[in-house]
PDB file of C-alpha atoms in Angstrom:
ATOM      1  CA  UNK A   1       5.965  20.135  14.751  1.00 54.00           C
ATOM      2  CA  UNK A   2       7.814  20.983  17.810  1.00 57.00           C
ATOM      3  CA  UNK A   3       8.422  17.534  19.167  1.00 66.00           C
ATOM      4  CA  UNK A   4      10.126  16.119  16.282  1.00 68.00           C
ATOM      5  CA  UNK A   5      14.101  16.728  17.076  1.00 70.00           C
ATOM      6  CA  UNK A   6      15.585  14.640  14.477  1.00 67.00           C
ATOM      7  CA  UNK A   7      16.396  16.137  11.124  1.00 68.00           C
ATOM      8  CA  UNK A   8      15.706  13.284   9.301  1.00 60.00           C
ATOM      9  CA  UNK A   9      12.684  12.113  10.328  1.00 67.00           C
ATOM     10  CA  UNK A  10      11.667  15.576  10.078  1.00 73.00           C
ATOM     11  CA  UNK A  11      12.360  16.172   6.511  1.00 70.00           C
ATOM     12  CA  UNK A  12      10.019  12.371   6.096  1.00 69.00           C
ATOM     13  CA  UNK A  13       7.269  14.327   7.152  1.00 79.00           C
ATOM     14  CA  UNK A  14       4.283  14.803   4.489  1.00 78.00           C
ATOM     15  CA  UNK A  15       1.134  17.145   4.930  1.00 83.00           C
ATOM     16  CA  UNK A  16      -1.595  14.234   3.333  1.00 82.00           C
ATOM     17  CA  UNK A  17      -4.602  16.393   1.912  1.00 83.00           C
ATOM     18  CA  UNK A  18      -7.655  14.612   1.531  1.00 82.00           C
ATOM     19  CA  UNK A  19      -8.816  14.704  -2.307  1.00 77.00           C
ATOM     20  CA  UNK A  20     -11.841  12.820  -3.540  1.00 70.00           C
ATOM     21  CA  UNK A  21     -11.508  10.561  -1.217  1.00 69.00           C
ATOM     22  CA  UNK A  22      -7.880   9.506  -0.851  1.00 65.00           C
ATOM     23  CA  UNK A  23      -4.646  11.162   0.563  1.00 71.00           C
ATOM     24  CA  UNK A  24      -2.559  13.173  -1.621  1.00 75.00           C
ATOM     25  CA  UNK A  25       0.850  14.042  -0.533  1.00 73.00           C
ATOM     26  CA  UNK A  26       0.619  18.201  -0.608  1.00 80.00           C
ATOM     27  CA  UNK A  27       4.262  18.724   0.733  1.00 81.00           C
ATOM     28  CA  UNK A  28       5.892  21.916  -0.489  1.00 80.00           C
ATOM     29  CA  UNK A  29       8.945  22.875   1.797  1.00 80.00           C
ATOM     30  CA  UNK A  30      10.212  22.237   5.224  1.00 78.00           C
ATOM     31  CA  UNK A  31      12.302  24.260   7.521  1.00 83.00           C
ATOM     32  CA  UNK A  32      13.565  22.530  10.136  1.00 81.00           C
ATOM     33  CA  UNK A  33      14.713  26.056  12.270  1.00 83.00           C
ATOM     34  CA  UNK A  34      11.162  26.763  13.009  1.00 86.00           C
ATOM     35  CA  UNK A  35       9.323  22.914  12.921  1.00 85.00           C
ATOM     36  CA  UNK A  36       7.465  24.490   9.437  1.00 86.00           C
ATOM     37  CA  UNK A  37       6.312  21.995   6.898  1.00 84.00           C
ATOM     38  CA  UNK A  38       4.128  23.842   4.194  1.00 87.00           C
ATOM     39  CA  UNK A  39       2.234  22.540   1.864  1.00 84.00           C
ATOM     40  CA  UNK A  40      -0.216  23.665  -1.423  1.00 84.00           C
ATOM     41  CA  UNK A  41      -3.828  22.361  -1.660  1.00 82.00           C
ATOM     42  CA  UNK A  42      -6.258  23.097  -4.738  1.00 82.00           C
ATOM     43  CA  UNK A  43      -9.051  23.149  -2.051  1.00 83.00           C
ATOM     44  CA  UNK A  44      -9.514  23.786   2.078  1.00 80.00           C
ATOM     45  CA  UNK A  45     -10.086  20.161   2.909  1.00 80.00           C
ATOM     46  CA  UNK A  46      -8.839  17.631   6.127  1.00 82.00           C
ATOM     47  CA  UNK A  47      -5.605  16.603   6.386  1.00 82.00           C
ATOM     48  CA  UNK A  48      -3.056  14.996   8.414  1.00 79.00           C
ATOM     49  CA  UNK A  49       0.974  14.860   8.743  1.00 78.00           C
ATOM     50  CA  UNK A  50       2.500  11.659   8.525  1.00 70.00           C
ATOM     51  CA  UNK A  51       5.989  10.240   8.513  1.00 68.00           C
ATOM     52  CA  UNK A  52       5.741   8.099   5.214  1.00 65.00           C
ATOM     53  CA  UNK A  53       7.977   4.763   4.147  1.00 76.00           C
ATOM     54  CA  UNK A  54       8.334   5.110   0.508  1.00 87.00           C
ATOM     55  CA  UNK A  55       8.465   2.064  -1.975  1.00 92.00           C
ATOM     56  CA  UNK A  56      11.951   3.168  -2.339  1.00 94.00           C
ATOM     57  CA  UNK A  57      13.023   2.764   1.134  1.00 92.00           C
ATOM     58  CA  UNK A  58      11.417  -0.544   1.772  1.00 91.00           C
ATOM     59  CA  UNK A  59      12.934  -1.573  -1.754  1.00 95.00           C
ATOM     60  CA  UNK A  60      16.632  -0.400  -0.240  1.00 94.00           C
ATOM     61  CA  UNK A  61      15.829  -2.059   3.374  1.00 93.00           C
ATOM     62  CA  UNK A  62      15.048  -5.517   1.905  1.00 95.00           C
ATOM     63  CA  UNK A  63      18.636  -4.711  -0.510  1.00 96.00           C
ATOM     64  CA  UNK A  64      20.461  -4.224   2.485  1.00 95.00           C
ATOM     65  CA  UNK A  65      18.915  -7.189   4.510  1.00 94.00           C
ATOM     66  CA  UNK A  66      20.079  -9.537   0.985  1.00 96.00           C
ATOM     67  CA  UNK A  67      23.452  -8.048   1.078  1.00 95.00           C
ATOM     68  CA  UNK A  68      23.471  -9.131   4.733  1.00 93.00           C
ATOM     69  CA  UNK A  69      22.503 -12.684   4.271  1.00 91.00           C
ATOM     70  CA  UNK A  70      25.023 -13.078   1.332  1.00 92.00           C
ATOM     71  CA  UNK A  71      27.760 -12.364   3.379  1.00 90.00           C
ATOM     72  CA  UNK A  72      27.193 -15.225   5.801  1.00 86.00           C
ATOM     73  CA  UNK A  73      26.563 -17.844   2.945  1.00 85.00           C
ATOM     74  CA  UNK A  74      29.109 -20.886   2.508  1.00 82.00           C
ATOM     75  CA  UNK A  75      27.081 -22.789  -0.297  1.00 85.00           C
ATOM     76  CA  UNK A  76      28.628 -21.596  -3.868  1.00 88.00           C
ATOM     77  CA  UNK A  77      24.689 -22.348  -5.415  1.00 87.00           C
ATOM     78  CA  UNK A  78      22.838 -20.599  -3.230  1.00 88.00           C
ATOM     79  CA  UNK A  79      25.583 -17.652  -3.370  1.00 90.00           C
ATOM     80  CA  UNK A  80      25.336 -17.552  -6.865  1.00 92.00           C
ATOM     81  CA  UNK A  81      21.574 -17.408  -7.063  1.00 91.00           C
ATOM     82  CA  UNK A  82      21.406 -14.907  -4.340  1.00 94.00           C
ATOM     83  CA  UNK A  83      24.050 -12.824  -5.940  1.00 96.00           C
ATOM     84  CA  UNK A  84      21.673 -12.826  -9.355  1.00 96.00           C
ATOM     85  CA  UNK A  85      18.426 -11.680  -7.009  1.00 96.00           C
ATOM     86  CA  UNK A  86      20.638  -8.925  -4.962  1.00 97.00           C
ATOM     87  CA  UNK A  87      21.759  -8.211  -8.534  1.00 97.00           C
ATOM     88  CA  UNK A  88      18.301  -7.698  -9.868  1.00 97.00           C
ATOM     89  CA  UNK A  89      17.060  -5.386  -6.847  1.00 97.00           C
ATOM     90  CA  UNK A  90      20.012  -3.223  -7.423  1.00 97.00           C
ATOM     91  CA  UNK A  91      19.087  -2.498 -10.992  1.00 97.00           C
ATOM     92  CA  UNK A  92      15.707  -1.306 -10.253  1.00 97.00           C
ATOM     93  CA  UNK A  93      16.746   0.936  -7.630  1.00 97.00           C
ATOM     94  CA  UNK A  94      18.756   2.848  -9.967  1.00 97.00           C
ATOM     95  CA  UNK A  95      18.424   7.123  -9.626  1.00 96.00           C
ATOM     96  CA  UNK A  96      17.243   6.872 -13.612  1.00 96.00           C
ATOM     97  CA  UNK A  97      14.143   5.326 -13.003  1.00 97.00           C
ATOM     98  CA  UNK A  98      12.815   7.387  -9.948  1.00 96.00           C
ATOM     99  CA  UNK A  99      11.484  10.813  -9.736  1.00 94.00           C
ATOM    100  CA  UNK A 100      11.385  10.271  -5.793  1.00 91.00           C
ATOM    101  CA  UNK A 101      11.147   8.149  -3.056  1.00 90.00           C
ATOM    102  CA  UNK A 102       7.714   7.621  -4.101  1.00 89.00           C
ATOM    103  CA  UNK A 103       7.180   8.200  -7.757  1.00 93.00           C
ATOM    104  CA  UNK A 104       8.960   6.219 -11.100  1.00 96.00           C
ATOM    105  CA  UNK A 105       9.225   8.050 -14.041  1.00 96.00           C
ATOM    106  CA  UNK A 106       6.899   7.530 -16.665  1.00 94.00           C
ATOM    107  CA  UNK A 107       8.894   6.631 -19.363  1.00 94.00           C
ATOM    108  CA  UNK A 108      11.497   3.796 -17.909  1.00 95.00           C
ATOM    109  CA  UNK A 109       9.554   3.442 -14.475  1.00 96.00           C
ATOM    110  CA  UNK A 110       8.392  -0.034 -15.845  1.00 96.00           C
ATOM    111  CA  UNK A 111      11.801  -1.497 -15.660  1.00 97.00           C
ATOM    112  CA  UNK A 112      11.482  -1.027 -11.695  1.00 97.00           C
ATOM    113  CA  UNK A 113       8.784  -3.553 -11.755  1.00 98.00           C
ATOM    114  CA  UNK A 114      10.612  -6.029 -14.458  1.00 97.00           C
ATOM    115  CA  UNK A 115      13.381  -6.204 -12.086  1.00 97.00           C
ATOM    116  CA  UNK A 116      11.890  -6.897  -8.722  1.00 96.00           C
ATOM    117  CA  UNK A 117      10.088  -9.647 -10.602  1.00 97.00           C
ATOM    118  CA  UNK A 118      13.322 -11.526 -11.519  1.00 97.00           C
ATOM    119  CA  UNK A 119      14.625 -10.751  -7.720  1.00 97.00           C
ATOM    120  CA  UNK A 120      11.135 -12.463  -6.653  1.00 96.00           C
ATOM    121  CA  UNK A 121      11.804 -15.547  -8.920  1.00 96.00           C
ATOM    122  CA  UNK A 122      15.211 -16.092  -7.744  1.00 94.00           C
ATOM    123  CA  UNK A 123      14.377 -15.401  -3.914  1.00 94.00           C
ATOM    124  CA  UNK A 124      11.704 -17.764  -4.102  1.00 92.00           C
ATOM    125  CA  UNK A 125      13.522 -20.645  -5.722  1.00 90.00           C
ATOM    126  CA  UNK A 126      16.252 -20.684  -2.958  1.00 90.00           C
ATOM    127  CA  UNK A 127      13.142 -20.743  -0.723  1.00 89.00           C
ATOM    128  CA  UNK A 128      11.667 -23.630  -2.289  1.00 86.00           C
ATOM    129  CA  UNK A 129      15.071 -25.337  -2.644  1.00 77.00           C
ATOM    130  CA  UNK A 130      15.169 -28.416   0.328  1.00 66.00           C
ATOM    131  CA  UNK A 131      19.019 -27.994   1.213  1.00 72.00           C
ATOM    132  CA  UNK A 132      19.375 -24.291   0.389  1.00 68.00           C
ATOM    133  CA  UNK A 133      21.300 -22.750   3.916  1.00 73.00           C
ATOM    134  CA  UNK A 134      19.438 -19.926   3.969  1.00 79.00           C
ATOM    135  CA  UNK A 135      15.762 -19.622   5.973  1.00 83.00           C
ATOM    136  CA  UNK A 136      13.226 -20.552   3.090  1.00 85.00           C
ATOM    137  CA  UNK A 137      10.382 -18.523   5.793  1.00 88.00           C
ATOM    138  CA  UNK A 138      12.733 -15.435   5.911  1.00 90.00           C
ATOM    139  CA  UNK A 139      13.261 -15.466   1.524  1.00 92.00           C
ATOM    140  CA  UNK A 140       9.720 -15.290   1.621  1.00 92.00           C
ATOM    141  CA  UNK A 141       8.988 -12.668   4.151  1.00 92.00           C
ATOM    142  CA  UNK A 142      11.670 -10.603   1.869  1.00 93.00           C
ATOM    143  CA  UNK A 143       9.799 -11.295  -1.376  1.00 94.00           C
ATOM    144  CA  UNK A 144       6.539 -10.174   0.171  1.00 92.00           C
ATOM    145  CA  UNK A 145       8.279  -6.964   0.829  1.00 93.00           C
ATOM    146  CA  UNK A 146       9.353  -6.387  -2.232  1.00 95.00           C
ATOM    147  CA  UNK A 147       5.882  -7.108  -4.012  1.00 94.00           C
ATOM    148  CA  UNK A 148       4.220  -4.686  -1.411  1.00 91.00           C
ATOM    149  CA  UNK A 149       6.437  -2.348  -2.418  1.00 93.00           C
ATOM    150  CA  UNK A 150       5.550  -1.880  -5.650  1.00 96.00           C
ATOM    151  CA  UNK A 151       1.793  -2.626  -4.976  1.00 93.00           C
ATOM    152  CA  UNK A 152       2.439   1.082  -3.306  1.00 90.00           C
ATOM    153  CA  UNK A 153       3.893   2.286  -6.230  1.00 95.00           C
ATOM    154  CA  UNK A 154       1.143   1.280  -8.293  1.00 94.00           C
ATOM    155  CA  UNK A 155      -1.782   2.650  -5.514  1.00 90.00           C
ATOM    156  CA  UNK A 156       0.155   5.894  -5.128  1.00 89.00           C
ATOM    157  CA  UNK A 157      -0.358   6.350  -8.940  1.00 93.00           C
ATOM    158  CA  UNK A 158      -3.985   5.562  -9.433  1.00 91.00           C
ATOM    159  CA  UNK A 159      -4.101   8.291  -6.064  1.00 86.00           C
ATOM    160  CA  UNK A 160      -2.542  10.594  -7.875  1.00 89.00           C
ATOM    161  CA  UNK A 161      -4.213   9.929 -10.717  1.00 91.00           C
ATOM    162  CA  UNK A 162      -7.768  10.185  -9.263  1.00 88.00           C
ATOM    163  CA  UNK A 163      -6.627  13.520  -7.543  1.00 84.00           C
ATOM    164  CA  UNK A 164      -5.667  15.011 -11.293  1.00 87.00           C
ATOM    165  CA  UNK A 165      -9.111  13.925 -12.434  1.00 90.00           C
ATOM    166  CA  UNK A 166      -7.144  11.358 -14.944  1.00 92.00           C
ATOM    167  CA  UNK A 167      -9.256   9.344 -17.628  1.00 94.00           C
ATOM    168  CA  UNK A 168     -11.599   7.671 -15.969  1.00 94.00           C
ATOM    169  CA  UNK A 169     -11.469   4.298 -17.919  1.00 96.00           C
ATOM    170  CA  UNK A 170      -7.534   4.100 -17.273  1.00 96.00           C
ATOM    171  CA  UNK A 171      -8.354   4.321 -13.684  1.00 95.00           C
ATOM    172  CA  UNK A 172     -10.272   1.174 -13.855  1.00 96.00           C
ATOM    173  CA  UNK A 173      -8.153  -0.731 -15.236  1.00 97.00           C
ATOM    174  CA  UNK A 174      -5.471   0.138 -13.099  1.00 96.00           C
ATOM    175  CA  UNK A 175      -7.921  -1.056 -10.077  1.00 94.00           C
ATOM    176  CA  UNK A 176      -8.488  -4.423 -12.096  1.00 97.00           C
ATOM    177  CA  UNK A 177      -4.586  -5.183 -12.334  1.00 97.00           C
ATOM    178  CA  UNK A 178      -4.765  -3.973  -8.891  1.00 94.00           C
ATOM    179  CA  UNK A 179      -7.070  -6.543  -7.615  1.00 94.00           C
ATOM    180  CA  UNK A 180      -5.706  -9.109 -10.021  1.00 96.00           C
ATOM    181  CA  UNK A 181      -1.953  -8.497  -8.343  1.00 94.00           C
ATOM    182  CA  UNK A 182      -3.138  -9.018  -4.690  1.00 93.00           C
ATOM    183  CA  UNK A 183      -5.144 -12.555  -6.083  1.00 94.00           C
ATOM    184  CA  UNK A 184      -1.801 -13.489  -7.867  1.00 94.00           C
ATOM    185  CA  UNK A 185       0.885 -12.340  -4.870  1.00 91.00           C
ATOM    186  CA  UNK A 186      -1.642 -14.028  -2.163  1.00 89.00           C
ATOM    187  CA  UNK A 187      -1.084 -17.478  -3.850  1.00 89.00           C
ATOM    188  CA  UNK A 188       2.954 -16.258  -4.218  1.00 87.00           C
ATOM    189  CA  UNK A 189       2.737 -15.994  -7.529  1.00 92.00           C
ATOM    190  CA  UNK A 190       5.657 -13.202  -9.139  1.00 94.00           C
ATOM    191  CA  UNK A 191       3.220 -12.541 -11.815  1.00 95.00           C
ATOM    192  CA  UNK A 192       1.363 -10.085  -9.042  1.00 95.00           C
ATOM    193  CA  UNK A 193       4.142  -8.069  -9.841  1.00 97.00           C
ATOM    194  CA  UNK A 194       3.367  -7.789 -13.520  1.00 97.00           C
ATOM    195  CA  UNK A 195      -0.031  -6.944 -12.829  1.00 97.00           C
ATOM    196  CA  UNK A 196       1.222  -4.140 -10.332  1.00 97.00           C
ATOM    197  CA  UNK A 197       3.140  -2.938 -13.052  1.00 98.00           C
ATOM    198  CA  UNK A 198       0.291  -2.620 -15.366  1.00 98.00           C
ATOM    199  CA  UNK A 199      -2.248  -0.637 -12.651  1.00 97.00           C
ATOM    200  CA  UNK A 200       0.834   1.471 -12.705  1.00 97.00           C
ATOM    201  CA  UNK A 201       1.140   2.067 -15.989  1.00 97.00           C
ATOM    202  CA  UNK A 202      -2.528   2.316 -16.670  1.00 97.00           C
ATOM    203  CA  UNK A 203      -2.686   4.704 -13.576  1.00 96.00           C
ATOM    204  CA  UNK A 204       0.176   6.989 -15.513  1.00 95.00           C
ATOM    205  CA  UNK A 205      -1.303   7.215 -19.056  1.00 94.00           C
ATOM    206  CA  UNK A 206      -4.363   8.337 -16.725  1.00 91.00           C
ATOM    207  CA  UNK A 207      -2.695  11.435 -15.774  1.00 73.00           C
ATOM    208  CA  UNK A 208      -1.535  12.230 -19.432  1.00 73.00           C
ATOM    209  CA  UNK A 209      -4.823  12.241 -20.835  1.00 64.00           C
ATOM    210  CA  UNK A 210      -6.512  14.366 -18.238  1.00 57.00           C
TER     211      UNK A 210
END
């Protein structure tokens, strides 16, 4: 990986190892003296390096982007309302629920999810409101972020899952909320994010009864 100068976006780089039929992230080490990243497979199959986005990036982009537009807000109402939904994102980005950039922990990782729902509420009432002074369009665009974000969350897990040979029936049903969470955040509903939350969680106990 010669051609990649910058530290950081070095250290992004994953080795993706295809695994009955999805992308696993395989990533052991880097060393960025010699342009090395290593990785360790179960089984000699393709793969390809990629510079990922993690949920937990986009999650802290759209954060900062929030933090940005409250500071050039005059309206008291909308402040307020924006403050709550800035608020809201904060809390599910704290360290205690992740295990990385891509992963929640099992045990609390559903809180990520009941937080970015309240954030979506709150962002899409000031959207909806007729003399709010912020760009209803642009609250949206920020909301749909966040919702993709943890629709990632949710397909990394049933990934991951399927790569560990998890119980089969929990896989399903993580693909059902799945599909039901891209119906329900198509029609900009926040409920998609309740049903992302579920594939998630269905994807996890997958992986604990394999």
């Amino acid at each position: 990986m010669s051609s990649v100068t910058d530290q950081t976006t070095f250290a992004n780089l994953k080795v993706l190892h295809g695994e009955n039929g999805v992308l696993v992230d395989r990533t052991s080490s880097h060393d960025f003296s010699t342009k090395m990243v290593c990785a360790t497979v179960p089984s000699l199959s393709p793969f390809v390096i990629a510079r990922l986005t993690s949920p937990r990036d986009d999650k802290q982009s759209v954060f900062s982007e929030l933090t940005s537009l409250r500071a050039a807000m005059t309206d008291k109402d909308d402040a307020h309302k924006l403050d709550d939904a800035i608020k809201s994102l904060s809390d599910s980005l704290a360290p205690a629920l992740w295990i990385d950039a891509l992963h929640l922990q099992a045990k609390t990782g559903d809180q990520d999810f009941d937080e970015e729902k309240q954030t979506v509420i709150k962002l899409i009432d000031l959207a909806i409101h007729k003399h709010s002074s912020v760009s209803g369009d642009e609250l949206l665009a920020l909301s749909d972020r966040i919702a993709s974000a943890d629709r990632q969350l949710a397909q990394i897990a049933i990934n991951d899952a399927i790569a560990a040979h998890g119980d089969t029936n929990e896989i399903d049903q993580a693909n059902k909320q799945l599909a039901k969470g891209d119906q329900d955040t198509a029609s900009s509903k926040p409920q998609g994010i309740d049903d992302y939350r579920e594939a998630w969680k269905h994807a996890t106990e997958s992986a604990r009864k394999e």
